[in-house]
Amino acid sequence: MEKIPKIKIISLGETALSTIEKEIITHENISIITIKNDYKDLKINFQDTDVILIILNTYFENDKNFALEIIRNTEKNDIFTGIYDIENGYTDLFDSKTDFIIKCKSSEDLKNGINGITKTLTAKGMVTLDLADLKTVFQKTSKSFVIFEKGNLETFDDFLQNLKLKLETFDKNKTYKIFLNITAGKNIELTQIKDIAKIMTNILNERAFLWGLQIYPENENFINIIAYIVEDSVKLIN
């Protein structure tokens, strides 16, 4: 694993971050900045930042304008940048300016969307991905989706069925790049990881598939996955 990147999570205006902040992964390289009204006093050291994750309500013009100001600086400094839109508003103005845009329907979506990225970049695992890996999946696209599923290894078939139902909502005529973060107890088996990958690649037309794995021995049978599914620019040829 290369050096751990420095990550800034920036919440603009009234967002759901306050309700989930205690559940966000903590690390010395992760800082959270919350600005509700007066943006002119916000100071960001872009030279000392590798990743910026912006949370905002895209229905509010002031928040969007300030997000664009941040993004202009991230582009100049080649900073990996993502947007979490908490109100499913108008995001076209961010197209091709950020590495991903995820529309969050709930605080749970927001929590998992942030933790999947931050955990991958800061936690050592059995299979570890780094920022360079993420950049191969997220390449200046706005068509990004995140799904998550929790389960128990003792009822793994039920877990797979629930995952399958979520994946079947995606358009079968498009191709996707997939980044999968798996967090599991010590009883997980390689065959179960293969089963997860098989279901995802069988249902989705994938052009790239990356996955990381963190094991937590104290929780023997739990499993949690967060999958980022990025609509690819390559069209499927029938």
Tab-separated table of C-alpha atoms in Angstrom:
chain	number	residue	atom	x	y	z
A	1	MET	CA	0.000	0.000	0.000
A	2	GLU	CA	1.344	3.462	-0.934
A	3	LYS	CA	1.342	6.314	1.588
A	4	ILE	CA	-1.992	6.970	3.235
A	5	PRO	CA	-3.600	9.975	1.529
A	6	LYS	CA	-4.749	13.072	3.370
A	7	ILE	CA	-8.537	13.304	3.168
A	8	LYS	CA	-10.804	16.277	3.805
A	9	ILE	CA	-14.563	15.811	4.186
A	10	ILE	CA	-16.289	19.161	3.618
A	11	SER	CA	-19.952	19.636	4.505
A	12	LEU	CA	-21.574	22.736	2.986
A	13	GLY	CA	-24.777	24.148	4.453
A	14	GLU	CA	-27.393	22.000	6.189
A	15	THR	CA	-26.578	18.340	5.526
A	16	ALA	CA	-27.098	15.009	7.253
A	17	LEU	CA	-23.449	14.813	8.297
A	18	SER	CA	-24.171	15.911	11.869
A	19	THR	CA	-26.389	12.870	12.438
A	20	ILE	CA	-23.777	10.353	11.260
A	21	GLU	CA	-20.476	12.074	12.072
A	22	LYS	CA	-19.735	9.722	14.983
A	23	GLU	CA	-20.082	6.764	12.602
A	24	ILE	CA	-17.586	8.088	10.050
A	25	ILE	CA	-14.255	6.259	9.991
A	26	THR	CA	-11.655	8.134	12.046
A	27	HIS	CA	-7.972	8.419	11.185
A	28	GLU	CA	-5.241	10.993	11.733
A	29	ASN	CA	-5.274	11.692	7.972
A	30	ILE	CA	-9.025	12.371	7.849
A	31	SER	CA	-10.382	15.791	8.773
A	32	ILE	CA	-14.001	16.946	8.733
A	33	ILE	CA	-14.862	20.571	7.942
A	34	THR	CA	-18.424	21.808	8.473
A	35	ILE	CA	-19.477	25.199	7.133
A	36	LYS	CA	-23.125	26.197	7.442
A	37	ASN	CA	-23.359	29.821	6.362
A	38	ASP	CA	-20.293	31.992	5.922
A	39	TYR	CA	-17.988	30.371	3.374
A	40	LYS	CA	-15.559	33.270	2.955
A	41	ASP	CA	-13.625	32.283	6.086
A	42	LEU	CA	-13.062	28.683	4.987
A	43	LYS	CA	-9.358	28.021	4.491
A	44	ILE	CA	-8.230	24.830	2.767
A	45	ASN	CA	-4.601	23.864	2.242
A	46	PHE	CA	-4.935	22.268	-1.183
A	47	GLN	CA	-1.200	21.544	-1.379
A	48	ASP	CA	-1.509	19.287	1.674
A	49	THR	CA	-4.580	17.368	0.453
A	50	ASP	CA	-4.976	14.248	-1.686
A	51	VAL	CA	-8.737	13.624	-1.474
A	52	ILE	CA	-11.671	16.007	-0.986
A	53	LEU	CA	-15.195	14.705	-0.424
A	54	ILE	CA	-17.868	17.412	-0.626
A	55	ILE	CA	-21.324	16.996	0.919
A	56	LEU	CA	-23.998	19.452	-0.175
A	57	ASN	CA	-27.605	20.014	-1.132
A	58	THR	CA	-27.484	20.823	-4.852
A	59	TYR	CA	-30.835	22.601	-4.691
A	60	PHE	CA	-29.119	25.523	-2.939
A	61	GLU	CA	-27.356	27.882	-5.345
A	62	ASN	CA	-24.932	29.290	-2.783
A	63	ASP	CA	-23.727	25.825	-1.798
A	64	LYS	CA	-23.260	24.816	-5.440
A	65	ASN	CA	-21.288	27.966	-6.249
A	66	PHE	CA	-18.944	27.447	-3.334
A	67	ALA	CA	-18.516	23.765	-4.239
A	68	LEU	CA	-17.474	24.891	-7.736
A	69	GLU	CA	-14.921	27.249	-6.200
A	70	ILE	CA	-13.437	24.348	-4.209
A	71	ILE	CA	-13.427	22.134	-7.309
A	72	ARG	CA	-11.543	24.746	-9.355
A	73	ASN	CA	-8.741	24.429	-6.816
A	74	THR	CA	-8.872	20.628	-6.701
A	75	GLU	CA	-8.501	20.520	-10.489
A	76	LYS	CA	-5.428	22.770	-10.346
A	77	ASN	CA	-3.824	20.569	-7.685
A	78	ASP	CA	-4.870	17.184	-9.135
A	79	ILE	CA	-6.876	16.233	-6.045
A	80	PHE	CA	-9.223	13.240	-6.174
A	81	THR	CA	-12.657	14.818	-5.653
A	82	GLY	CA	-16.108	13.390	-5.001
A	83	ILE	CA	-19.523	14.924	-4.386
A	84	TYR	CA	-22.303	13.524	-2.215
A	85	ASP	CA	-25.593	15.185	-3.161
A	86	ILE	CA	-28.067	14.794	-0.301
A	87	GLU	CA	-31.154	16.074	-2.134
A	88	ASN	CA	-30.909	14.586	-5.626
A	89	GLY	CA	-30.828	18.021	-7.209
A	90	TYR	CA	-29.200	19.439	-10.328
A	91	THR	CA	-25.626	18.177	-10.727
A	92	ASP	CA	-24.901	18.657	-14.447
A	93	LEU	CA	-22.672	21.667	-13.742
A	94	PHE	CA	-20.242	19.309	-11.956
A	95	ASP	CA	-19.936	16.903	-14.903
A	96	SER	CA	-16.324	16.166	-15.890
A	97	LYS	CA	-15.082	18.355	-13.042
A	98	THR	CA	-15.122	15.735	-10.256
A	99	ASP	CA	-14.156	12.080	-10.090
A	100	PHE	CA	-17.609	10.999	-8.956
A	101	ILE	CA	-21.027	12.271	-7.907
A	102	ILE	CA	-23.233	10.112	-5.695
A	103	LYS	CA	-26.853	10.975	-4.972
A	104	CYS	CA	-27.676	10.035	-1.376
A	105	LYS	CA	-31.304	9.257	-0.573
A	106	SER	CA	-30.679	8.867	3.169
A	107	SER	CA	-28.127	9.479	5.911
A	108	GLU	CA	-27.302	5.760	5.678
A	109	ASP	CA	-26.390	6.223	2.005
A	110	LEU	CA	-24.162	9.133	2.972
A	111	LYS	CA	-22.454	7.244	5.791
A	112	ASN	CA	-21.716	4.183	3.673
A	113	GLY	CA	-20.718	6.250	0.661
A	114	ILE	CA	-18.086	8.108	2.686
A	115	ASN	CA	-16.886	5.147	4.747
A	116	GLY	CA	-16.354	2.923	1.715
A	117	ILE	CA	-13.840	5.403	0.299
A	118	THR	CA	-12.142	6.440	3.542
A	119	LYS	CA	-11.859	2.915	4.936
A	120	THR	CA	-10.296	1.650	1.710
A	121	LEU	CA	-7.694	4.428	1.691
A	122	THR	CA	-6.738	4.351	5.386
A	123	ALA	CA	-7.262	0.796	6.715
A	124	LYS	CA	-4.818	-2.015	6.076
A	125	GLY	CA	-6.502	-5.193	4.921
A	126	MET	CA	-5.986	-8.694	3.598
A	127	VAL	CA	-6.463	-7.165	0.131
A	128	THR	CA	-5.688	-3.443	0.051
A	129	LEU	CA	-6.413	-0.825	-2.588
A	130	ASP	CA	-4.883	2.631	-2.790
A	131	LEU	CA	-5.728	5.962	-4.372
A	132	ALA	CA	-4.186	5.000	-7.709
A	133	ASP	CA	-6.526	1.991	-7.849
A	134	LEU	CA	-9.571	4.159	-7.174
A	135	LYS	CA	-8.584	6.538	-9.941
A	136	THR	CA	-8.834	3.677	-12.460
A	137	VAL	CA	-12.510	3.209	-11.528
A	138	PHE	CA	-13.595	6.821	-10.997
A	139	GLN	CA	-12.539	8.794	-14.056
A	140	LYS	CA	-14.320	12.145	-14.213
A	141	THR	CA	-17.795	10.667	-14.339
A	142	SER	CA	-21.098	11.674	-12.773
A	143	LYS	CA	-22.818	8.320	-13.309
A	144	SER	CA	-21.806	6.675	-10.048
A	145	PHE	CA	-23.921	4.596	-7.698
A	146	VAL	CA	-23.310	3.070	-4.301
A	147	ILE	CA	-25.039	0.013	-2.850
A	148	PHE	CA	-24.452	-1.658	0.486
A	149	GLU	CA	-25.519	-4.896	2.060
A	150	LYS	CA	-25.053	-6.321	5.547
A	151	GLY	CA	-25.427	-9.928	6.524
A	152	ASN	CA	-24.265	-12.936	8.471
A	153	LEU	CA	-21.906	-15.566	7.128
A	154	GLU	CA	-24.091	-18.274	8.694
A	155	THR	CA	-26.966	-17.167	6.436
A	156	PHE	CA	-24.781	-16.311	3.456
A	157	ASP	CA	-27.318	-17.465	0.832
A	158	ASP	CA	-29.808	-14.881	2.109
A	159	PHE	CA	-27.099	-12.224	1.924
A	160	LEU	CA	-26.362	-13.135	-1.705
A	161	GLN	CA	-30.047	-13.087	-2.640
A	162	ASN	CA	-30.511	-9.602	-1.186
A	163	LEU	CA	-27.433	-8.387	-3.046
A	164	LYS	CA	-28.698	-9.914	-6.273
A	165	LEU	CA	-32.030	-8.074	-5.985
A	166	LYS	CA	-30.228	-4.741	-5.702
A	167	LEU	CA	-27.928	-5.445	-8.637
A	168	GLU	CA	-30.802	-6.442	-10.908
A	169	THR	CA	-32.092	-2.852	-10.861
A	170	PHE	CA	-29.175	-1.762	-13.054
A	171	ASP	CA	-29.410	-1.391	-16.840
A	172	LYS	CA	-28.148	-4.623	-18.455
A	173	ASN	CA	-27.349	-2.801	-21.702
A	174	LYS	CA	-24.590	-0.702	-20.162
A	175	THR	CA	-21.084	-1.523	-19.013
A	176	TYR	CA	-19.766	-0.708	-15.547
A	177	LYS	CA	-16.609	-0.388	-13.529
A	178	ILE	CA	-16.941	-1.781	-10.021
A	179	PHE	CA	-15.082	-0.984	-6.826
A	180	LEU	CA	-16.037	-3.300	-3.972
A	181	ASN	CA	-15.103	-2.933	-0.317
A	182	ILE	CA	-15.685	-6.033	1.831
A	183	THR	CA	-15.553	-5.947	5.615
A	184	ALA	CA	-16.002	-9.329	7.271
A	185	GLY	CA	-15.426	-11.481	10.303
A	186	LYS	CA	-12.660	-14.059	10.547
A	187	ASN	CA	-14.885	-16.904	9.323
A	188	ILE	CA	-15.235	-15.594	5.780
A	189	GLU	CA	-14.000	-18.029	3.137
A	190	LEU	CA	-12.431	-17.414	-0.249
A	191	THR	CA	-15.303	-19.252	-1.921
A	192	GLN	CA	-17.751	-16.739	-0.444
A	193	ILE	CA	-15.743	-13.811	-1.820
A	194	LYS	CA	-15.762	-15.550	-5.209
A	195	ASP	CA	-19.545	-15.977	-4.970
A	196	ILE	CA	-19.996	-12.234	-4.377
A	197	ALA	CA	-17.756	-11.386	-7.333
A	198	LYS	CA	-19.505	-13.935	-9.549
A	199	ILE	CA	-22.963	-12.524	-8.854
A	200	MET	CA	-21.794	-8.976	-9.530
A	201	THR	CA	-19.988	-9.793	-12.770
A	202	ASN	CA	-22.772	-12.069	-14.027
A	203	ILE	CA	-25.472	-9.433	-13.568
A	204	LEU	CA	-23.459	-6.355	-14.539
A	205	ASN	CA	-21.472	-6.022	-17.743
A	206	GLU	CA	-18.242	-5.071	-16.034
A	207	ARG	CA	-15.133	-3.728	-17.749
A	208	ALA	CA	-13.119	-3.335	-14.543
A	209	PHE	CA	-13.523	-4.951	-11.135
A	210	LEU	CA	-11.459	-4.017	-8.081
A	211	TRP	CA	-12.025	-5.207	-4.534
A	212	GLY	CA	-10.532	-4.764	-1.117
A	213	LEU	CA	-10.966	-6.847	2.040
A	214	GLN	CA	-10.647	-5.969	5.737
A	215	ILE	CA	-10.967	-8.699	8.372
A	216	TYR	CA	-12.155	-7.971	11.908
A	217	PRO	CA	-11.441	-11.111	14.006
A	218	GLU	CA	-13.604	-9.994	16.934
A	219	ASN	CA	-16.753	-10.334	14.784
A	220	GLU	CA	-16.670	-13.915	13.581
A	221	ASN	CA	-19.600	-14.107	11.185
A	222	PHE	CA	-20.576	-10.620	10.074
A	223	ILE	CA	-20.189	-9.381	6.512
A	224	ASN	CA	-20.678	-5.909	5.106
A	225	ILE	CA	-20.071	-4.770	1.548
A	226	ILE	CA	-20.078	-1.334	-0.039
A	227	ALA	CA	-19.986	-1.357	-3.833
A	228	TYR	CA	-19.388	1.656	-6.044
A	229	ILE	CA	-20.778	1.015	-9.496
A	230	VAL	CA	-19.625	3.462	-12.147
A	231	GLU	CA	-21.373	3.663	-15.487
A	232	ASP	CA	-18.685	3.267	-18.114
A	233	SER	CA	-18.305	5.418	-21.218
A	234	VAL	CA	-17.692	2.309	-23.332
A	235	LYS	CA	-20.924	1.168	-24.968
A	236	LEU	CA	-21.926	-2.472	-25.039
A	237	ILE	CA	-21.904	-3.991	-28.534
A	238	ASN	CA	-24.632	-6.576	-29.116
